[in-house]
Tab-separated table of C-alpha atoms in Angstrom:
chain	number	residue	atom	x	y	z
U	551	MET	CA	133.395	51.510	89.642
U	552	LYS	CA	136.768	51.956	87.977
U	553	HIS	CA	139.043	54.546	89.530
U	554	GLN	CA	140.709	55.270	86.154
U	555	ARG	CA	137.308	55.789	84.617
U	556	ILE	CA	136.393	58.263	87.342
U	557	GLU	CA	139.546	60.285	86.727
U	558	ARG	CA	139.146	60.315	82.940
U	559	ALA	CA	135.560	61.392	83.134
U	560	ALA	CA	136.409	63.943	85.787
U	561	LEU	CA	138.312	65.713	83.135
U	562	GLY	CA	135.668	65.526	80.456
U	563	ARG	CA	134.941	68.360	78.069
U	564	ARG	CA	132.455	69.987	80.454
U	565	GLY	CA	134.826	69.685	83.340
U	566	PHE	CA	136.461	73.117	83.105
U	567	LEU	CA	135.694	76.779	82.918
U	568	GLY	CA	132.608	77.834	81.100
U	569	PHE	CA	132.955	81.625	81.513
U	570	ALA	CA	131.928	82.503	77.963
U	571	GLY	CA	130.116	85.781	77.915
U	572	ILE	CA	131.895	87.461	80.839
U	573	GLY	CA	133.312	90.048	78.461
U	574	ALA	CA	129.924	90.708	77.021
U	575	VAL	CA	128.605	91.397	80.442
U	576	ALA	CA	131.406	93.851	81.076
U	577	ALA	CA	130.652	95.676	77.883
U	578	ALA	CA	126.952	96.026	78.883
U	579	LEU	CA	127.620	97.509	82.334
U	580	PRO	CA	128.064	101.291	82.421
U	581	THR	CA	128.677	101.337	86.197
U	582	PRO	CA	130.984	99.245	88.409
U	583	LEU	CA	130.033	95.643	88.645
U	584	TRP	CA	129.693	95.680	92.450
U	585	ALA	CA	127.218	98.421	92.266
U	586	LEU	CA	124.980	96.228	90.104
U	587	ALA	CA	125.411	92.681	91.410
U	588	GLN	CA	122.685	91.320	93.543
U	589	GLU	CA	123.831	90.787	97.071
U	590	SER	CA	121.897	87.558	97.350
U	591	TYR	CA	122.880	85.891	94.088
U	592	PRO	CA	119.497	84.250	93.715
U	593	THR	CA	120.402	81.904	90.816
U	594	LEU	CA	123.587	80.663	92.445
U	595	ARG	CA	122.067	80.431	95.908
U	596	GLY	CA	119.025	78.529	94.545
U	597	LYS	CA	121.158	76.018	92.682
U	598	ILE	CA	123.429	75.351	95.606
U	599	ASN	CA	120.481	74.851	97.954
U	600	GLU	CA	118.734	72.641	95.409
U	601	TYR	CA	121.704	70.345	95.062
U	602	VAL	CA	122.012	69.785	98.726
U	603	ALA	CA	118.325	69.680	99.530
U	604	GLN	CA	117.810	66.949	96.837
U	605	LYS	CA	120.862	65.073	98.306
U	606	LYS	CA	122.708	65.092	95.013
U	607	LEU	CA	125.739	66.281	96.928
U	608	PRO	CA	126.422	66.664	100.616
U	609	ASN	CA	127.679	70.212	100.251
U	610	LEU	CA	128.498	73.117	97.940
U	611	LEU	CA	130.086	76.450	98.609
U	612	ALA	CA	130.690	79.658	96.631
U	613	TYR	CA	132.959	82.576	97.576
U	614	ILE	CA	132.647	85.663	95.362
U	615	ALA	CA	134.158	89.107	95.616
U	616	ARG	CA	134.010	92.231	93.446
U	617	GLY	CA	136.402	95.122	93.745
U	618	GLY	CA	136.885	96.275	97.259
U	619	ALA	CA	133.591	94.898	98.474
U	620	ALA	CA	133.480	92.184	101.137
U	621	PRO	CA	133.163	88.638	99.736
U	622	GLU	CA	129.828	87.006	99.443
U	623	VAL	CA	129.656	83.465	100.821
U	624	ILE	CA	126.891	80.995	99.785
U	625	SER	CA	127.031	77.559	101.277
U	626	ALA	CA	124.859	74.521	102.068
U	627	GLY	CA	125.414	71.164	103.555
U	628	THR	CA	127.971	69.367	105.678
U	629	ILE	CA	131.445	68.066	105.132
U	630	ALA	CA	130.225	64.545	104.571
U	631	VAL	CA	126.990	62.557	104.225
U	632	GLY	CA	125.706	62.020	107.739
U	633	SER	CA	127.929	64.663	109.299
U	634	ASN	CA	126.575	67.573	111.345
U	635	VAL	CA	129.570	69.790	110.597
U	636	PRO	CA	128.572	72.518	108.078
U	637	VAL	CA	130.909	73.639	105.424
U	638	ASP	CA	132.308	77.172	105.451
U	639	ILE	CA	135.138	79.166	103.907
U	640	ASP	CA	137.727	77.322	106.133
U	641	THR	CA	136.561	73.805	105.077
U	642	ILE	CA	139.345	71.960	103.263
U	643	TYR	CA	138.614	70.681	99.754
U	644	ARG	CA	140.826	68.783	97.286
U	645	VAL	CA	141.306	71.341	94.574
U	646	TYR	CA	143.377	69.043	92.361
U	647	SER	CA	144.036	70.776	89.005
U	648	MET	CA	143.342	74.256	90.483
U	649	THR	CA	146.979	73.709	91.561
U	650	LYS	CA	148.020	74.407	87.997
U	651	PRO	CA	147.543	78.179	87.986
U	652	ILE	CA	149.532	78.397	91.219
U	653	ALA	CA	152.413	76.432	89.751
U	654	GLY	CA	152.144	78.596	86.623
U	655	MET	CA	152.352	81.836	88.545
U	656	ALA	CA	155.328	80.448	90.485
U	657	ALA	CA	157.115	80.146	87.139
U	658	MET	CA	156.147	83.667	86.249
U	659	ILE	CA	157.791	84.923	89.449
U	660	LEU	CA	161.120	83.410	88.263
U	661	ILE	CA	160.609	84.745	84.788
U	662	GLY	CA	160.067	88.191	86.219
U	663	GLU	CA	163.257	87.913	88.231
U	664	GLY	CA	165.242	87.132	85.102
U	665	LYS	CA	166.116	83.584	86.316
U	666	MET	CA	164.564	81.928	83.242
U	667	LYS	CA	162.809	82.994	80.088
U	668	LEU	CA	159.385	82.184	78.692
U	669	ASP	CA	160.779	80.721	75.473
U	670	GLN	CA	163.887	79.149	76.965
U	671	PRO	CA	164.452	75.426	76.374
U	672	ILE	CA	163.972	73.439	79.563
U	673	SER	CA	167.060	71.464	78.574
U	674	ASP	CA	169.048	74.446	79.793
U	675	PHE	CA	167.989	73.285	83.324
U	676	LEU	CA	167.160	69.680	82.723
U	677	PRO	CA	169.755	68.359	80.202
U	678	GLU	CA	167.949	64.979	79.926
U	679	PHE	CA	165.273	66.735	77.763
U	680	LYS	CA	167.769	67.864	75.127
U	681	ASN	CA	167.126	65.166	72.534
U	682	MET	CA	163.420	64.216	72.687
U	683	MET	CA	161.595	61.782	70.421
U	684	VAL	CA	158.063	62.143	69.017
U	685	LEU	CA	155.688	59.176	68.522
U	686	VAL	CA	154.720	58.417	64.932
U	687	ASP	CA	151.411	56.872	65.923
U	688	PRO	CA	150.732	57.429	69.684
U	689	GLU	CA	147.847	54.921	69.916
U	690	LYS	CA	149.626	52.029	68.186
U	691	ASN	CA	153.219	51.725	69.287
U	692	LEU	CA	156.217	53.579	70.677
U	693	ASP	CA	157.940	54.061	67.341
U	694	ALA	CA	159.330	57.628	67.337
U	695	VAL	CA	161.405	60.141	65.440
U	696	PRO	CA	163.590	62.945	66.670
U	697	ALA	CA	161.740	66.087	67.748
U	698	LYS	CA	162.331	69.133	65.605
U	699	ASN	CA	161.645	71.678	68.334
U	700	ALA	CA	162.921	71.992	71.947
U	701	ILE	CA	160.458	71.982	74.782
U	702	THR	CA	160.275	75.440	76.310
U	703	ILE	CA	158.857	76.946	79.522
U	704	ARG	CA	156.005	78.369	77.430
U	705	HIS	CA	155.142	74.809	76.289
U	706	LEU	CA	155.018	73.569	79.889
U	707	LEU	CA	152.766	76.439	80.961
U	708	THR	CA	150.263	75.838	78.116
U	709	HIS	CA	150.142	72.006	77.714
U	710	THR	CA	151.854	72.250	74.308
U	711	ALA	CA	155.068	70.389	75.240
U	712	GLY	CA	153.828	67.138	73.698
U	713	LEU	CA	153.807	65.296	77.036
U	714	GLY	CA	151.193	62.726	78.014
U	715	TYR	CA	148.919	62.163	80.971
U	716	THR	CA	147.622	58.954	82.557
U	717	ILE	CA	144.124	60.427	82.585
U	718	ILE	CA	144.327	61.214	78.925
U	719	SER	CA	146.861	59.015	77.143
U	720	LYS	CA	146.039	55.607	75.705
U	721	GLY	CA	147.723	52.494	74.414
U	722	PRO	CA	151.432	51.786	74.784
U	723	LEU	CA	152.323	55.264	76.039
U	724	LEU	CA	149.811	55.043	78.848
U	725	LYS	CA	151.450	51.704	79.855
U	726	ALA	CA	154.860	53.206	79.688
U	727	TYR	CA	153.777	56.094	81.954
U	728	LEU	CA	152.235	53.710	84.466
U	729	ASP	CA	155.223	51.408	84.361
U	730	ASN	CA	157.521	54.298	85.139
U	731	GLY	CA	155.350	55.789	87.875
U	732	ILE	CA	154.509	58.891	85.790
U	733	SER	CA	151.158	59.236	87.553
U	734	PRO	CA	151.409	62.168	89.962
U	735	GLY	CA	147.803	62.525	91.120
U	736	VAL	CA	146.417	60.760	94.225
U	737	VAL	CA	142.723	60.091	94.856
U	738	SER	CA	142.232	57.217	97.234
U	739	LYS	CA	143.787	54.648	99.515
U	740	LEU	CA	140.987	52.230	98.638
U	741	PRO	CA	141.611	49.310	96.318
U	742	ILE	CA	139.350	50.369	93.536
U	743	PRO	CA	139.113	47.686	90.791
U	744	GLY	CA	140.489	48.567	87.391
U	745	PHE	CA	143.011	51.128	88.596
U	746	GLU	CA	146.616	50.168	89.401
U	747	ARG	CA	148.931	53.191	89.679
U	748	GLY	CA	152.030	51.214	90.452
U	749	ALA	CA	154.774	52.744	92.539
U	750	PRO	CA	155.055	56.506	91.835
U	751	THR	CA	158.416	58.099	91.324
U	752	PRO	CA	160.019	58.956	94.707
U	753	ASP	CA	160.722	62.655	93.906
U	754	LEU	CA	160.449	65.274	91.149
U	755	LYS	CA	164.086	64.648	90.029
U	756	THR	CA	163.322	61.014	89.311
U	757	PHE	CA	159.982	61.952	87.781
U	758	ALA	CA	161.683	64.253	85.301
U	759	GLU	CA	164.493	61.775	84.506
U	760	ARG	CA	162.051	58.969	83.714
U	761	LEU	CA	159.734	61.208	81.797
U	762	ALA	CA	162.596	62.370	79.582
U	763	LYS	CA	163.269	58.869	78.469
U	764	LEU	CA	159.705	58.435	77.095
U	765	PRO	CA	158.542	59.762	73.688
U	766	LEU	CA	156.292	62.740	73.153
U	767	ILE	CA	152.803	62.447	71.691
U	768	ALA	CA	153.316	65.555	69.439
U	769	GLU	CA	155.956	67.923	68.244
U	770	PRO	CA	156.534	70.537	71.021
U	771	GLY	CA	154.483	73.724	70.300
U	772	SER	CA	152.254	72.074	67.653
U	773	LYS	CA	149.064	71.246	69.665
U	774	TRP	CA	147.301	71.568	73.013
U	775	SER	CA	147.146	68.308	74.888
U	776	TYR	CA	146.353	68.063	78.651
U	777	SER	CA	149.486	66.716	80.294
U	778	VAL	CA	151.870	66.377	83.202
U	779	SER	CA	153.660	69.538	82.082
U	780	LEU	CA	152.861	71.511	85.226
U	781	ASP	CA	154.296	68.678	87.284
U	782	LEU	CA	157.490	68.838	85.263
U	783	LEU	CA	157.455	72.605	85.633
U	784	GLY	CA	157.734	71.968	89.378
U	785	ARG	CA	161.122	70.295	88.753
U	786	VAL	CA	162.315	73.182	86.584
U	787	ILE	CA	161.339	75.608	89.415
U	788	GLU	CA	163.361	73.471	91.848
U	789	VAL	CA	166.557	73.677	89.748
U	790	VAL	CA	166.111	77.340	88.831
U	791	SER	CA	165.253	78.497	92.348
U	792	GLY	CA	167.527	76.090	94.241
U	793	MET	CA	164.534	75.228	96.430
U	794	GLU	CA	162.323	72.227	96.768
U	795	PHE	CA	159.169	73.020	94.768
U	796	GLY	CA	156.757	72.806	97.725
U	797	ALA	CA	159.029	75.013	99.797
U	798	PHE	CA	159.185	77.586	96.938
U	799	LEU	CA	155.421	77.780	96.819
U	800	GLN	CA	155.244	78.047	100.603
U	801	SER	CA	157.796	80.863	100.880
U	802	ARG	CA	156.968	82.878	97.794
U	803	ILE	CA	153.180	82.479	97.528
U	804	PHE	CA	151.421	80.808	100.484
U	805	ASP	CA	153.231	82.527	103.386
U	806	PRO	CA	153.108	86.106	101.993
U	807	LEU	CA	149.460	85.665	100.993
U	808	LYS	CA	148.696	84.170	104.401
U	809	MET	CA	147.260	81.041	102.781
U	810	THR	CA	147.536	79.068	105.978
U	811	SER	CA	145.289	76.152	104.953
U	812	THR	CA	146.735	75.120	101.639
U	813	PHE	CA	148.554	71.791	101.729
U	814	PHE	CA	150.151	69.028	99.675
U	815	GLN	CA	149.899	66.991	102.886
U	816	ILE	CA	147.096	67.823	105.242
U	817	PRO	CA	148.111	67.745	108.945
U	818	LYS	CA	146.149	65.088	110.774
U	819	ALA	CA	145.188	67.648	113.349
U	820	GLN	CA	143.062	69.434	110.572
U	821	ALA	CA	140.978	66.310	109.811
U	822	GLY	CA	137.916	67.897	111.354
U	823	ARG	CA	137.915	70.485	108.555
U	824	LEU	CA	138.331	68.084	105.629
U	825	THR	CA	135.524	67.059	103.322
U	826	THR	CA	134.988	63.524	102.124
U	827	ASN	CA	135.440	63.069	98.362
U	828	TYR	CA	132.767	61.062	96.604
U	829	GLY	CA	132.607	59.028	93.397
U	830	VAL	CA	129.262	59.281	91.695
U	831	LEU	CA	128.042	55.877	90.418
U	832	TYR	CA	124.565	55.629	88.915
U	833	GLY	CA	123.486	58.704	90.967
U	834	ASN	CA	124.884	57.234	94.193
U	835	LEU	CA	127.626	58.814	96.256
U	836	ILE	CA	130.504	56.434	97.053
U	837	PRO	CA	133.086	57.734	99.551
U	838	ILE	CA	136.350	57.232	97.647
U	839	ASP	CA	138.444	59.327	100.001
U	840	PRO	CA	136.835	59.449	103.489
U	841	ALA	CA	137.878	62.489	105.554
U	842	GLU	CA	138.786	60.340	108.516
U	843	ASP	CA	141.292	58.237	106.543
U	844	SER	CA	142.228	60.460	103.580
U	845	ILE	CA	145.137	59.809	101.351
U	846	TYR	CA	145.977	63.485	101.823
U	847	PHE	CA	147.220	62.663	105.357
U	848	ASP	CA	150.046	60.611	103.796
U	849	THR	CA	153.295	62.175	102.659
U	850	PRO	CA	153.031	62.515	98.848
U	851	ALA	CA	155.822	61.130	96.678
U	852	PHE	CA	156.438	64.706	95.650
U	853	PRO	CA	154.479	67.980	95.504
U	854	SER	CA	152.383	67.814	92.317
U	855	GLY	CA	152.166	71.129	90.559
U	856	GLY	CA	149.561	69.617	88.305
U	857	GLY	CA	147.043	68.544	90.863
U	858	GLY	CA	148.379	67.937	94.314
U	859	LEU	CA	146.858	70.664	96.529
U	860	ALA	CA	144.068	70.826	99.047
U	861	SER	CA	142.827	74.241	100.036
U	862	THR	CA	139.988	76.340	101.401
U	863	ALA	CA	137.721	78.934	99.718
U	864	ARG	CA	139.286	81.585	101.985
U	865	ASP	CA	142.805	80.638	100.942
U	866	TYR	CA	142.186	80.230	97.204
U	867	ASP	CA	140.363	83.562	97.192
U	868	ARG	CA	143.559	85.204	98.413
U	869	PHE	CA	145.425	83.736	95.491
U	870	LEU	CA	142.775	85.100	93.133
U	871	ALA	CA	142.703	88.494	94.840
U	872	MET	CA	146.482	88.744	94.238
U	873	LEU	CA	145.853	88.100	90.504
U	874	VAL	CA	143.084	90.649	90.280
U	875	ASN	CA	145.456	93.125	91.951
U	876	PHE	CA	148.165	92.237	89.429
U	877	GLY	CA	150.592	90.640	91.774
U	878	THR	CA	150.027	92.245	95.161
U	879	LEU	CA	147.720	91.783	98.211
U	880	ASP	CA	147.631	93.583	101.470
U	881	GLY	CA	151.012	95.114	100.890
U	882	ALA	CA	152.650	91.870	99.902
U	883	ARG	CA	154.193	91.942	96.376
U	884	ILE	CA	154.204	88.389	94.916
U	885	MET	CA	155.145	89.271	91.369
U	886	SER	CA	155.366	92.325	89.192
U	887	PRO	CA	152.241	93.604	87.545
U	888	GLU	CA	153.757	92.844	84.129
U	889	MET	CA	154.278	89.162	85.016
U	890	ALA	CA	150.758	88.847	86.612
U	891	LYS	CA	149.263	90.247	83.407
U	892	LEU	CA	151.412	88.167	81.186
U	893	GLY	CA	150.575	84.970	83.117
U	894	MET	CA	146.854	85.591	82.724
U	895	SER	CA	147.175	86.341	78.985
U	896	ASN	CA	147.184	83.903	76.071
U	897	LEU	CA	150.605	82.229	75.969
U	898	LEU	CA	149.813	79.583	73.387
U	899	PRO	CA	152.554	79.189	70.767
U	900	ALA	CA	151.649	80.653	67.406
U	901	GLY	CA	149.934	78.034	65.260
U	902	ALA	CA	149.280	75.573	68.101
U	903	ASP	CA	146.236	73.409	67.282
U	904	ILE	CA	143.538	73.735	69.863
U	905	THR	CA	140.652	72.348	67.758
U	906	GLY	CA	138.204	70.322	69.775
U	907	THR	CA	140.099	70.780	73.076
U	908	TRP	CA	138.977	72.263	76.388
U	909	VAL	CA	140.501	75.606	75.370
U	910	ASP	CA	139.021	75.725	71.884
U	911	GLY	CA	137.872	79.307	71.254
U	912	ALA	CA	139.994	80.610	74.117
U	913	GLY	CA	143.648	81.021	75.090
U	914	HIS	CA	145.815	79.428	77.720
U	915	GLY	CA	148.004	81.311	80.151
U	916	ALA	CA	150.240	80.204	83.021
U	917	GLY	CA	148.469	77.014	84.026
U	918	GLY	CA	144.865	78.179	83.235
U	919	ARG	CA	142.478	79.145	80.502
U	920	SER	CA	142.590	82.789	79.425
U	921	GLY	CA	139.791	84.609	77.688
U	922	LEU	CA	140.100	86.195	74.233
U	923	GLY	CA	138.163	88.970	72.589
U	924	ALA	CA	135.042	89.770	74.595
U	925	GLN	CA	136.298	87.394	77.349
U	926	ALA	CA	139.668	89.150	77.706
U	927	GLY	CA	140.575	89.562	81.339
U	928	SER	CA	139.198	86.199	82.421
U	929	PHE	CA	141.547	83.544	83.712
U	930	GLY	CA	141.093	80.379	85.752
U	931	TRP	CA	140.799	76.551	85.852
U	932	GLY	CA	138.865	73.757	87.489
U	933	GLY	CA	139.664	70.669	89.473
U	934	ALA	CA	138.841	66.981	89.022
U	935	ALA	CA	136.538	66.889	92.024
U	936	GLY	CA	134.101	69.588	90.774
U	937	THR	CA	135.861	72.793	91.986
U	938	ASN	CA	136.154	75.852	89.805
U	939	ALA	CA	137.793	79.210	90.315
U	940	PHE	CA	138.258	82.258	87.995
U	941	VAL	CA	139.031	85.953	87.914
U	942	HIS	CA	138.037	88.705	85.555
U	943	THR	CA	140.488	91.593	85.951
U	944	GLY	CA	138.408	94.045	83.949
U	945	LEU	CA	135.498	93.510	86.217
U	946	GLN	CA	137.550	93.123	89.408
U	947	LEU	CA	135.685	89.891	89.918
U	948	ARG	CA	136.914	86.716	91.492
U	949	ALA	CA	134.897	83.592	92.227
U	950	THR	CA	135.601	80.164	93.827
U	951	GLY	CA	133.180	77.250	93.669
U	952	MET	CA	133.834	74.311	95.937
U	953	ALA	CA	132.479	70.799	95.611
U	954	GLN	CA	133.827	67.311	96.174
U	955	TYR	CA	132.611	64.720	93.691
U	956	MET	CA	134.140	62.714	90.779
U	957	PRO	CA	133.698	62.593	87.874
U	958	SER	CA	133.268	66.378	87.765
U	959	ASN	CA	130.875	66.107	84.845
U	960	SER	CA	128.504	63.897	86.852
U	961	PHE	CA	126.771	67.194	87.690
U	962	PRO	CA	126.944	70.456	85.862
U	963	PHE	CA	127.947	72.477	88.942
U	964	GLN	CA	131.522	72.931	87.783
U	965	ALA	CA	130.659	73.911	84.212
U	966	ASP	CA	127.722	76.119	85.197
U	967	PHE	CA	129.171	77.923	88.260
U	968	PRO	CA	130.498	80.889	86.178
U	969	LYS	CA	127.251	81.127	84.295
U	970	TRP	CA	125.179	81.258	87.496
U	971	VAL	CA	127.399	83.990	88.892
U	972	LEU	CA	126.938	86.035	85.738
U	973	ALA	CA	123.281	85.321	85.458
U	974	ASP	CA	122.792	87.076	88.817
U	975	ILE	CA	124.988	90.009	87.777
U	976	LEU	CA	123.244	90.395	84.481
U	977	GLY	CA	119.782	89.980	86.047
U	978	ARG	CA	120.420	92.928	88.299
U	979	ALA	CA	121.848	95.001	85.433
U	980	ALA	CA	118.821	94.332	83.311
U	981	GLY	CA	116.404	95.229	86.051
């Protein structure tokens, strides 16, 4: 089993939100969603129980809320194969790329405060990005020409900056990223053949400085390409706010939202709540990050805005609830309503090519996919280990699906989770 192969497949085309049709459901419902939804969620409950009963996965958990109604919790299984500890809403999962919407909304906070602008060049804060180069043929060599456009905050939020990613890039650029430690994600302490990360950069400042010396894969603003842009955004946030990125998230999002179990580094004392992460190989579950010796207990090189967080269903739901309420929760104002709405809207640059990408047919907001047309109001993203979370502001719906397996397309749980939620809602409405 090759670690790099696991990571690449985990981000396969089916690995993110599949909430097509949410808007159509909204249009069909004449009364509030929570008055129609089945309390038991039979489709979702049946699928979760089936997965665990058939031992495809050791656990699955869903946390769903509509309007002011109490959340529904559907869970099955234990934190690891052979464990007798059941999962619940306080079980800790590696949410990986579900960090991206949090980092994106952190940027929206600063935009709302007038400390930076959506279309402001990042070179205003990070001068090393002033004269970027663009590869002529990304898969063949590192020959490059001067970029015509400056990288902006909007580009970082929407993966249109032209940056690469070790889980996506190929050829000489991939080697250059690895040689320079531009590989922010962590998965395992285990020596998995075929994956050598090298020494990661020691901090976000060094990460940004090394990244700026490498060429772009595309002209900024021209195309959507999954990237390290949300990690780089973390460095911009540090410079703009004057705070370390992790500290900014803690003070401006996690503490006021009472997200007490969301970590870049999990305290060892919380080991009893942590799941084991599994690699799926020919239908077998291989513990690639055992809970008792997780890499998440180690101090990370830096807080990764692109995929560094571990969290619980209870905590992540509070972030989603803040979004549904347009920036506030339980009296705590995280951002203005205008910034919350803007962050969940389509921020893609005009003319950006999204053909054949994970956001084809949709938009992209502040770190997550945003719905267009009939799907307007939906926003969210998934994680490399099978997690998925989304909101629909028009329906006052928020849903978190937790799993812990890689690649995320080994099973359709992540892609189908939104469909199962909606199937139960629609089934009740039709009845």
